[in-house]
mmCIF file of C-alpha atoms and ligand atoms in Angstrom:
data_model
loop_
_atom_site.group_PDB
_atom_site.id
_atom_site.type_symbol
_atom_site.label_atom_id
_atom_site.label_comp_id
_atom_site.label_asym_id
_atom_site.label_seq_id
_atom_site.Cartn_x
_atom_site.Cartn_y
_atom_site.Cartn_z
ATOM 1 C CA UNK A 292 -18.520 -18.943 33.524
ATOM 2 C CA UNK A 293 -21.327 -17.485 31.279
ATOM 3 C CA UNK A 294 -24.472 -19.318 29.892
ATOM 4 C CA UNK A 295 -23.531 -20.955 26.762
ATOM 5 C CA UNK A 296 -24.525 -18.720 23.843
ATOM 6 C CA UNK A 297 -22.919 -20.286 20.741
ATOM 7 C CA UNK A 298 -19.553 -21.570 19.122
ATOM 8 C CA UNK A 299 -16.481 -20.291 17.603
ATOM 9 C CA UNK A 300 -15.252 -21.087 14.066
ATOM 10 C CA UNK A 301 -11.387 -20.700 14.102
ATOM 11 C CA UNK A 302 -9.883 -20.136 10.733
ATOM 12 C CA UNK A 303 -6.795 -22.197 9.681
ATOM 13 C CA UNK A 304 -4.407 -20.791 8.363
ATOM 14 C CA UNK A 305 -4.518 -17.576 10.128
ATOM 15 C CA UNK A 306 -1.614 -15.141 11.767
ATOM 16 C CA UNK A 307 1.944 -15.292 10.938
ATOM 17 C CA UNK A 308 3.270 -16.125 7.446
ATOM 18 C CA UNK A 309 6.850 -17.009 6.530
ATOM 19 C CA UNK A 310 7.793 -13.431 5.472
ATOM 20 C CA UNK A 311 6.528 -11.895 8.735
ATOM 21 C CA UNK A 312 8.089 -14.591 10.889
ATOM 22 C CA UNK A 313 11.394 -13.998 9.185
ATOM 23 C CA UNK A 314 11.307 -10.109 9.291
ATOM 24 C CA UNK A 315 10.357 -10.100 13.058
ATOM 25 C CA UNK A 316 13.237 -12.772 13.845
ATOM 26 C CA UNK A 317 15.608 -10.517 11.782
ATOM 27 C CA UNK A 318 15.078 -7.546 14.235
ATOM 28 C CA UNK A 319 15.204 -9.794 17.120
ATOM 29 C CA UNK A 320 18.571 -11.344 15.838
ATOM 30 C CA UNK A 321 19.963 -7.954 14.943
ATOM 31 C CA UNK A 322 19.253 -6.753 18.634
ATOM 32 C CA UNK A 323 21.087 -9.857 19.841
ATOM 33 C CA UNK A 324 24.008 -9.310 17.651
ATOM 34 C CA UNK A 325 24.470 -5.519 17.497
ATOM 35 C CA UNK A 326 22.689 -4.472 20.771
ATOM 36 C CA UNK A 327 20.213 -1.753 21.156
ATOM 37 C CA UNK A 328 19.336 0.567 19.262
ATOM 38 C CA UNK A 329 18.664 -1.230 15.942
ATOM 39 C CA UNK A 330 16.880 1.149 13.741
ATOM 40 C CA UNK A 331 13.935 -0.172 11.597
ATOM 41 C CA UNK A 332 12.784 1.798 8.560
ATOM 42 C CA UNK A 333 8.840 1.872 8.731
ATOM 43 C CA UNK A 334 6.952 -0.732 10.837
ATOM 44 C CA UNK A 335 8.730 -4.117 10.374
ATOM 45 C CA UNK A 336 5.322 -5.551 9.730
ATOM 46 C CA UNK A 337 1.964 -3.707 10.179
ATOM 47 C CA UNK A 338 1.059 -4.715 13.654
ATOM 48 C CA UNK A 339 0.630 -2.527 16.670
ATOM 49 C CA UNK A 340 1.541 -5.152 19.239
ATOM 50 C CA UNK A 341 4.732 -6.373 17.184
ATOM 51 C CA UNK A 342 6.068 -2.985 16.778
ATOM 52 C CA UNK A 343 5.478 -1.939 20.513
ATOM 53 C CA UNK A 344 7.087 -5.311 21.660
ATOM 54 C CA UNK A 345 10.199 -4.677 19.683
ATOM 55 C CA UNK A 346 10.390 -0.968 20.704
ATOM 56 C CA UNK A 347 10.661 -2.408 24.274
ATOM 57 C CA UNK A 348 13.510 -4.382 23.396
ATOM 58 C CA UNK A 349 15.499 -1.556 21.755
ATOM 59 C CA UNK A 350 14.154 -1.019 18.080
ATOM 60 C CA UNK A 351 13.848 2.274 16.962
ATOM 61 C CA UNK A 352 11.290 2.689 14.286
ATOM 62 C CA UNK A 353 11.844 5.713 11.696
ATOM 63 C CA UNK A 354 10.057 6.801 8.704
ATOM 64 C CA UNK A 355 13.135 7.551 6.644
ATOM 65 C CA UNK A 356 16.876 6.364 6.535
ATOM 66 C CA UNK A 357 17.880 10.165 7.093
ATOM 67 C CA UNK A 358 16.642 9.804 10.660
ATOM 68 C CA UNK A 359 19.186 7.106 11.339
ATOM 69 C CA UNK A 360 22.653 8.227 12.590
ATOM 70 C CA UNK A 361 25.452 7.523 10.211
ATOM 71 C CA UNK A 362 27.117 4.155 10.423
ATOM 72 C CA UNK A 363 24.047 2.564 12.461
ATOM 73 C CA UNK A 364 22.294 -0.683 11.758
ATOM 74 C CA UNK A 365 18.923 -0.242 9.925
ATOM 75 C CA UNK A 366 16.420 -3.045 9.116
ATOM 76 C CA UNK A 367 14.052 -2.582 6.107
ATOM 77 C CA UNK A 368 10.500 -3.974 6.620
ATOM 78 C CA UNK A 369 8.738 -6.888 5.077
ATOM 79 C CA UNK A 370 7.155 -4.726 2.568
ATOM 80 C CA UNK A 371 10.197 -3.863 0.753
ATOM 81 C CA UNK A 372 12.089 -0.624 -0.385
ATOM 82 C CA UNK A 373 12.783 1.008 -3.618
ATOM 83 C CA UNK A 374 16.432 1.172 -5.066
ATOM 84 C CA UNK A 375 16.421 4.810 -4.278
ATOM 85 C CA UNK A 376 15.901 4.102 -0.513
ATOM 86 C CA UNK A 377 18.742 1.465 -0.683
ATOM 87 C CA UNK A 378 21.071 4.068 -2.279
ATOM 88 C CA UNK A 379 20.422 6.777 0.408
ATOM 89 C CA UNK A 380 21.169 4.007 3.047
ATOM 90 C CA UNK A 381 24.445 3.456 1.387
ATOM 91 C CA UNK A 382 25.261 7.017 1.034
ATOM 92 C CA UNK A 383 24.851 7.398 4.697
ATOM 93 C CA UNK A 384 27.100 4.307 5.355
ATOM 94 C CA UNK A 385 24.224 2.436 7.165
ATOM 95 C CA UNK A 386 24.693 -1.021 7.863
ATOM 96 C CA UNK A 387 21.497 -2.545 6.174
ATOM 97 C CA UNK A 388 19.600 -5.704 6.940
ATOM 98 C CA UNK A 389 17.013 -6.239 4.310
ATOM 99 C CA UNK A 390 13.842 -8.047 5.779
ATOM 100 C CA UNK A 391 11.945 -7.537 2.495
ATOM 101 C CA UNK A 392 9.763 -10.828 2.065
ATOM 102 C CA UNK A 393 11.161 -12.953 -0.849
ATOM 103 C CA UNK A 394 7.645 -13.027 -2.241
ATOM 104 C CA UNK A 395 7.738 -9.147 -2.308
ATOM 105 C CA UNK A 396 11.218 -9.236 -3.877
ATOM 106 C CA UNK A 397 9.964 -11.635 -6.632
ATOM 107 C CA UNK A 398 7.632 -8.853 -7.687
ATOM 108 C CA UNK A 399 10.318 -6.499 -7.676
ATOM 109 C CA UNK A 400 12.257 -8.813 -10.129
ATOM 110 C CA UNK A 401 9.055 -9.113 -12.275
ATOM 111 C CA UNK A 402 8.853 -5.330 -12.371
ATOM 112 C CA UNK A 403 12.572 -5.091 -13.390
ATOM 113 C CA UNK A 404 12.462 -7.638 -16.129
ATOM 114 C CA UNK A 405 9.292 -6.227 -17.861
ATOM 115 C CA UNK A 406 10.770 -2.731 -17.735
ATOM 116 C CA UNK A 407 13.887 -4.018 -19.092
ATOM 117 C CA UNK A 408 11.906 -5.484 -22.046
ATOM 118 C CA UNK A 409 10.289 -2.041 -22.307
ATOM 119 C CA UNK A 410 6.749 -3.036 -21.256
ATOM 120 C CA UNK A 411 4.171 -0.663 -19.714
ATOM 121 C CA UNK A 412 3.580 -2.186 -16.239
ATOM 122 C CA UNK A 413 0.085 -1.734 -14.539
ATOM 123 C CA UNK A 414 0.512 -2.195 -10.862
ATOM 124 C CA UNK A 415 -2.665 -3.189 -9.108
ATOM 125 C CA UNK A 416 -2.295 -1.955 -5.523
ATOM 126 C CA UNK A 417 -3.238 0.527 -2.801
ATOM 127 C CA UNK A 418 -1.961 4.070 -3.360
ATOM 128 C CA UNK A 419 0.540 5.043 -0.473
ATOM 129 C CA UNK A 420 1.044 1.456 0.895
ATOM 130 C CA UNK A 421 4.768 0.875 1.371
ATOM 131 C CA UNK A 422 5.026 -2.146 -0.770
ATOM 132 C CA UNK A 423 3.526 -0.361 -3.858
ATOM 133 C CA UNK A 424 6.026 2.416 -3.230
ATOM 134 C CA UNK A 425 8.915 -0.067 -3.107
ATOM 135 C CA UNK A 426 7.837 -2.057 -6.138
ATOM 136 C CA UNK A 427 7.118 1.021 -8.249
ATOM 137 C CA UNK A 428 10.472 2.374 -7.286
ATOM 138 C CA UNK A 429 12.094 -0.336 -9.328
ATOM 139 C CA UNK A 430 10.699 0.912 -12.660
ATOM 140 C CA UNK A 431 9.039 4.447 -12.104
ATOM 141 C CA UNK A 432 9.015 5.407 -15.658
ATOM 142 C CA UNK A 433 7.358 2.113 -16.843
ATOM 143 C CA UNK A 434 4.894 1.580 -14.012
ATOM 144 C CA UNK A 435 1.412 2.978 -13.472
ATOM 145 C CA UNK A 436 -0.543 2.357 -10.500
ATOM 146 C CA UNK A 437 -4.205 1.018 -10.753
ATOM 147 C CA UNK A 438 -5.871 1.340 -7.229
ATOM 148 C CA UNK A 439 -9.173 -0.246 -8.226
ATOM 149 C CA UNK A 440 -11.387 0.026 -11.298
ATOM 150 C CA UNK A 441 -11.862 3.899 -10.918
ATOM 151 C CA UNK A 442 -8.112 4.330 -11.962
ATOM 152 C CA UNK A 443 -8.571 2.446 -15.210
ATOM 153 C CA UNK A 444 -9.896 5.148 -17.248
ATOM 154 C CA UNK A 445 -6.669 7.241 -16.577
ATOM 155 C CA UNK A 446 -4.180 4.483 -17.954
ATOM 156 C CA UNK A 447 -2.247 5.374 -21.008
ATOM 157 C CA UNK A 448 0.014 2.826 -22.444
ATOM 158 C CA UNK A 449 2.477 3.095 -25.437
ATOM 159 C CA UNK A 450 1.772 -0.191 -27.213
ATOM 160 C CA UNK A 451 -1.252 -2.226 -26.212
ATOM 161 C CA UNK A 452 0.550 -5.357 -27.212
ATOM 162 C CA UNK A 453 3.254 -4.736 -24.558
ATOM 163 C CA UNK A 454 1.382 -4.304 -21.379
ATOM 164 C CA UNK A 455 1.594 -6.460 -18.263
ATOM 165 C CA UNK A 456 -0.255 -6.351 -14.828
ATOM 166 C CA UNK A 457 1.595 -7.042 -11.519
ATOM 167 C CA UNK A 458 0.055 -6.556 -8.051
ATOM 168 C CA UNK A 459 0.641 -5.973 -4.508
ATOM 169 C CA UNK A 460 0.901 -9.236 -2.534
ATOM 170 C CA UNK A 461 -1.825 -8.696 -0.022
ATOM 171 C CA UNK A 462 -4.890 -7.625 -2.120
ATOM 172 C CA UNK A 463 -8.328 -9.407 -2.246
ATOM 173 C CA UNK A 464 -7.877 -12.156 -4.832
ATOM 174 C CA UNK A 465 -11.533 -11.666 -6.039
ATOM 175 C CA UNK A 466 -11.422 -7.889 -6.427
ATOM 176 C CA UNK A 467 -8.027 -8.158 -8.118
ATOM 177 C CA UNK A 468 -9.399 -10.564 -10.746
ATOM 178 C CA UNK A 469 -12.304 -8.197 -11.330
ATOM 179 C CA UNK A 470 -9.889 -5.285 -11.850
ATOM 180 C CA UNK A 471 -7.839 -7.502 -14.154
ATOM 181 C CA UNK A 472 -11.077 -8.230 -16.047
ATOM 182 C CA UNK A 473 -11.940 -4.597 -16.497
ATOM 183 C CA UNK A 474 -8.154 -3.923 -17.599
ATOM 184 C CA UNK A 475 -8.506 -6.666 -20.068
ATOM 185 C CA UNK A 476 -11.582 -5.127 -21.873
ATOM 186 C CA UNK A 477 -9.577 -1.903 -22.361
ATOM 187 C CA UNK A 478 -6.273 -3.766 -23.224
ATOM 188 C CA UNK A 479 -7.164 -7.229 -24.688
ATOM 189 C CA UNK A 480 -3.345 -7.791 -25.133
ATOM 190 C CA UNK A 481 -2.675 -7.420 -21.360
ATOM 191 C CA UNK A 482 -0.380 -10.036 -20.178
ATOM 192 C CA UNK A 483 -0.559 -11.657 -16.634
ATOM 193 C CA UNK A 484 2.449 -12.039 -14.151
ATOM 194 C CA UNK A 485 4.531 -15.257 -14.650
ATOM 195 C CA UNK A 486 3.117 -16.544 -11.332
ATOM 196 C CA UNK A 487 0.757 -15.252 -8.776
ATOM 197 C CA UNK A 488 1.751 -12.046 -7.071
ATOM 198 C CA UNK A 489 -0.926 -12.211 -4.290
ATOM 199 C CA UNK A 490 1.108 -14.491 -2.001
ATOM 200 C CA UNK A 491 0.098 -18.002 -0.758
ATOM 201 C CA UNK A 492 -0.400 -16.524 2.751
ATOM 202 C CA UNK A 493 -2.909 -13.769 1.685
ATOM 203 C CA UNK A 494 -4.716 -16.582 -0.566
ATOM 204 C CA UNK A 495 -5.026 -19.137 2.062
ATOM 205 C CA UNK A 496 -6.356 -16.739 4.706
ATOM 206 C CA UNK A 497 -8.814 -15.462 2.503
ATOM 207 C CA UNK A 498 -9.799 -19.092 1.494
ATOM 208 C CA UNK A 499 -10.205 -20.050 5.130
ATOM 209 C CA UNK A 500 -12.506 -17.091 5.860
ATOM 210 C CA UNK A 501 -14.645 -17.855 2.619
ATOM 211 C CA UNK A 502 -15.158 -21.349 3.961
ATOM 212 C CA UNK A 503 -16.584 -20.236 7.233
ATOM 213 C CA UNK A 504 -18.237 -16.890 6.665
ATOM 214 C CA UNK A 505 -21.559 -18.307 5.327
ATOM 215 C CA UNK A 506 -22.071 -19.963 8.883
ATOM 216 C CA UNK A 507 -20.876 -16.950 10.651
ATOM 217 C CA UNK A 508 -23.118 -14.336 12.386
ATOM 218 C CA UNK A 509 -20.047 -12.372 13.123
ATOM 219 C CA UNK A 510 -16.455 -12.721 12.091
ATOM 220 C CA UNK A 511 -13.825 -11.018 14.272
ATOM 221 C CA UNK A 512 -10.431 -10.473 12.455
ATOM 222 C CA UNK A 513 -7.334 -9.710 14.462
ATOM 223 C CA UNK A 514 -5.243 -7.249 12.900
ATOM 224 C CA UNK A 515 -4.214 -3.609 12.643
ATOM 225 C CA UNK A 516 -5.982 -0.854 10.548
ATOM 226 C CA UNK A 517 -2.887 -0.434 8.352
ATOM 227 C CA UNK A 518 -2.528 -4.121 7.687
ATOM 228 C CA UNK A 519 -3.849 -4.330 4.096
ATOM 229 C CA UNK A 520 -4.231 -8.301 4.343
ATOM 230 C CA UNK A 521 -5.992 -8.092 7.423
ATOM 231 C CA UNK A 522 -8.452 -5.347 6.266
ATOM 232 C CA UNK A 523 -9.173 -7.611 3.294
ATOM 233 C CA UNK A 524 -10.233 -10.485 5.618
ATOM 234 C CA UNK A 525 -13.051 -8.125 6.874
ATOM 235 C CA UNK A 526 -14.006 -7.450 3.265
ATOM 236 C CA UNK A 527 -13.951 -11.194 2.408
ATOM 237 C CA UNK A 528 -15.796 -12.330 5.292
ATOM 238 C CA UNK A 529 -18.693 -9.886 4.587
ATOM 239 C CA UNK A 530 -18.890 -10.604 0.886
ATOM 240 C CA UNK A 531 -18.660 -14.410 1.563
ATOM 241 C CA UNK A 532 -21.899 -14.187 3.667
ATOM 242 C CA UNK A 533 -21.004 -13.171 7.365
ATOM 243 C CA UNK A 534 -23.700 -11.099 8.833
ATOM 244 C CA UNK A 535 -21.129 -8.592 10.463
ATOM 245 C CA UNK A 536 -17.402 -8.317 10.747
ATOM 246 C CA UNK A 537 -15.013 -6.276 12.596
ATOM 247 C CA UNK A 538 -11.047 -5.750 12.721
ATOM 248 C CA UNK A 539 -9.722 -5.477 16.206
ATOM 249 C CA UNK A 540 -5.883 -5.126 17.387
ATOM 250 C CA UNK A 541 -6.799 -6.678 20.914
ATOM 251 C CA UNK A 542 -9.630 -8.480 22.567
ATOM 252 C CA UNK A 543 -10.234 -5.442 24.649
ATOM 253 C CA UNK A 544 -11.464 -3.689 21.466
ATOM 254 C CA UNK A 545 -14.485 -6.018 21.022
ATOM 255 C CA UNK A 546 -17.733 -4.286 21.680
ATOM 256 C CA UNK A 547 -20.208 -6.516 23.761
ATOM 257 C CA UNK A 548 -23.048 -5.250 21.599
ATOM 258 C CA UNK A 549 -21.494 -7.056 18.529
ATOM 259 C CA UNK A 550 -22.625 -10.380 20.263
ATOM 260 C CA UNK A 551 -26.212 -9.626 20.473
ATOM 261 C CA UNK A 552 -28.070 -12.578 18.659
ATOM 262 C CA UNK A 553 -24.976 -14.038 17.668
ATOM 263 C CA UNK A 554 -24.712 -18.022 17.586
ATOM 264 C CA UNK A 555 -21.591 -18.471 15.617
ATOM 265 C CA UNK A 556 -18.519 -16.272 15.802
ATOM 266 C CA UNK A 557 -15.780 -16.628 13.275
ATOM 267 C CA UNK A 558 -12.173 -15.864 14.244
ATOM 268 C CA UNK A 559 -9.292 -15.195 12.107
ATOM 269 C CA UNK A 560 -6.072 -13.198 12.110
ATOM 270 C CA UNK A 561 -4.005 -11.264 9.441
ATOM 271 C CA UNK A 562 -0.442 -12.565 8.335
ATOM 272 C CA UNK A 563 1.330 -10.019 10.844
ATOM 273 C CA UNK A 564 -0.572 -11.136 13.936
ATOM 274 C CA UNK A 565 1.005 -12.978 16.588
ATOM 275 C CA UNK A 566 -0.940 -15.951 17.905
ATOM 276 C CA UNK A 567 -1.076 -14.569 21.601
ATOM 277 C CA UNK A 568 -3.603 -11.957 20.337
ATOM 278 C CA UNK A 569 -5.923 -14.594 18.830
ATOM 279 C CA UNK A 570 -5.826 -16.726 22.089
ATOM 280 C CA UNK A 571 -6.806 -13.561 24.047
ATOM 281 C CA UNK A 572 -9.842 -13.104 21.942
ATOM 282 C CA UNK A 573 -10.738 -16.851 22.304
ATOM 283 C CA UNK A 574 -10.406 -16.477 26.036
ATOM 284 C CA UNK A 575 -12.614 -13.209 25.975
ATOM 285 C CA UNK A 576 -15.227 -15.215 23.819
ATOM 286 C CA UNK A 577 -15.182 -18.149 26.226
ATOM 287 C CA UNK A 578 -15.962 -16.058 29.361
ATOM 288 C CA UNK A 579 -19.019 -14.643 27.431
ATOM 289 C CA UNK A 580 -20.759 -18.004 26.394
ATOM 290 C CA UNK A 581 -18.575 -19.227 23.491
ATOM 291 C CA UNK A 582 -16.266 -21.839 24.927
ATOM 292 C CA UNK A 583 -16.323 -24.179 21.979
ATOM 293 C CA UNK A 584 -13.935 -23.849 19.172
ATOM 294 C CA UNK A 585 -14.078 -25.794 16.074
ATOM 295 C CA UNK A 586 -11.158 -25.265 13.403
ATOM 296 C CA UNK A 587 -12.024 -24.642 9.811
ATOM 297 C CA UNK A 588 -8.848 -25.714 7.712
ATOM 298 C CA UNK A 589 -8.389 -24.433 4.199
ATOM 299 C CA UNK A 590 -4.860 -25.255 3.723
ATOM 300 C CA UNK A 591 -1.571 -26.585 5.109
ATOM 301 C CA UNK A 592 1.287 -24.162 5.368
ATOM 302 C CA UNK A 593 4.950 -25.502 5.579
ATOM 303 C CA UNK A 594 6.843 -22.540 4.012
ATOM 304 C CA UNK A 595 9.958 -21.177 5.993
ATOM 305 C CA UNK A 596 12.313 -18.469 4.708
ATOM 306 C CA UNK A 597 15.969 -18.432 5.711
ATOM 307 C CA UNK A 598 17.101 -15.088 7.548
ATOM 308 C CA UNK A 599 18.400 -12.214 5.670
ATOM 309 C CA UNK A 600 21.798 -13.051 4.407
ATOM 310 C CA UNK A 601 23.315 -10.047 6.349
ATOM 311 C CA UNK A 602 22.376 -11.888 9.407
ATOM 312 C CA UNK A 603 23.470 -15.328 8.390
ATOM 313 C CA UNK A 604 26.925 -14.209 7.671
ATOM 314 C CA UNK A 605 27.361 -12.060 10.991
ATOM 315 C CA UNK A 606 26.120 -15.046 12.977
ATOM 316 C CA UNK A 607 28.564 -17.304 11.161
ATOM 317 C CA UNK A 608 31.299 -14.873 11.633
ATOM 318 C CA UNK A 609 30.363 -14.688 15.364
ATOM 319 C CA UNK A 610 30.342 -18.578 15.658
ATOM 320 C CA UNK A 611 33.791 -18.683 14.085
ATOM 321 C CA UNK A 612 35.144 -16.045 16.627
ATOM 322 C CA UNK A 613 34.067 -18.132 19.530
ATOM 323 C CA UNK A 614 35.426 -21.307 18.331
HETATM 324 O O1 0CN B 841 0.156 -6.644 7.662
HETATM 325 P P1 0CN B 841 1.500 -6.693 6.986
HETATM 326 O O2 0CN B 841 2.607 -6.331 7.526
HETATM 327 O O3 0CN B 841 1.213 -5.802 5.507
HETATM 328 P P2 0CN B 841 0.173 -5.595 4.620
HETATM 329 O O4 0CN B 841 -0.880 -6.720 4.736
HETATM 330 O O5 0CN B 841 -0.312 -4.357 4.940
HETATM 331 O O6 0CN B 841 0.807 -5.658 3.226
HETATM 332 O O7 0CN B 841 1.546 -8.276 6.575
HETATM 333 C C1 0CN B 841 2.612 -8.740 6.010
HETATM 334 C C2 0CN B 841 2.640 -8.583 4.550
HETATM 335 C C3 0CN B 841 3.728 -8.230 3.704
HETATM 336 C C4 0CN B 841 4.616 -7.992 3.018
HETATM 337 FE FE1 SF4 B 842 5.511 -12.459 2.375
HETATM 338 FE FE2 SF4 B 842 2.900 -12.887 1.890
HETATM 339 FE FE3 SF4 B 842 3.837 -12.572 4.258
HETATM 340 FE FE4 SF4 B 842 3.788 -10.473 2.808
HETATM 341 S S1 SF4 B 842 1.844 -11.663 3.435
HETATM 342 S S2 SF4 B 842 5.287 -11.083 4.176
HETATM 343 S S3 SF4 B 842 4.270 -11.281 0.942
HETATM 344 S S4 SF4 B 842 4.400 -14.168 2.745
#
């Protein structure tokens, strides 16, 4: 064992949220029920390890439904899909299992409702992110994307008293509030979403990082580079006072030089990250002089979502068959 060099602060909550757990279990159940291959449109969640593990079990990840053979089973990812994608899948007679997180679906419903009432919708989110593409697809003619304050000057609305902002679920809370403030200076009549679009999991993981960042010389965030909520945790850590912070997919990506002069290491993980990857980071740190782990708790999470209904009814049907 190495000479003691310091301690670890471990964020709680971290890792899997209810929507990710449901989406990953949905693919596993689909494989059990239908057998391989089960097609998945886009990464089921934005995590390299999760995708590689499901691939080994027989999941086939595709970019678009036109890559799925007619009549096959396809799972839609946790980030959601536009109505156009659902229509394409139907046209190809695909058996779809919709693993869209219910909290993403909630934002889709809001977009539909405000579009029906003929509002202009300003969707705050990251250009090109799958969730944003799905949400915008609900009401393309009514929705404009605001990807940071730089986009605000280009926004055009028809009636400044009939404008609402909505957002992607996995943004930085503080950055989004700043964007909303700037939008409100341009459109004082701007309305807010009926409830928070940034989900509980995103908020809680950011809160836990904020609580520990001021004490940390280094914050390691486990997560993939295309995972919006994971990348945000690095930014939040630095903004909240961590001296240094890095995103790693695996313990093997940690650079020994990051530990130079480091007494306290913060550790957390994004909402799409299995706990095994965090355990491996803690083991890696323990063998390098950081064996003591103290938890920093920001919230208690108990939310669990039921599986997509397509799986529930299939399982029910199978159970009846075997009776
Ligand atoms: O990492 P994720 O798959 O997705 P983003 O953070 O990039 O949105 O985490 C699950 C979130 C959802 C939906
Ligand atoms: Fe749902 Fe939030 Fe998890 Fe995304 S991060 S899957 S919105 S609970």
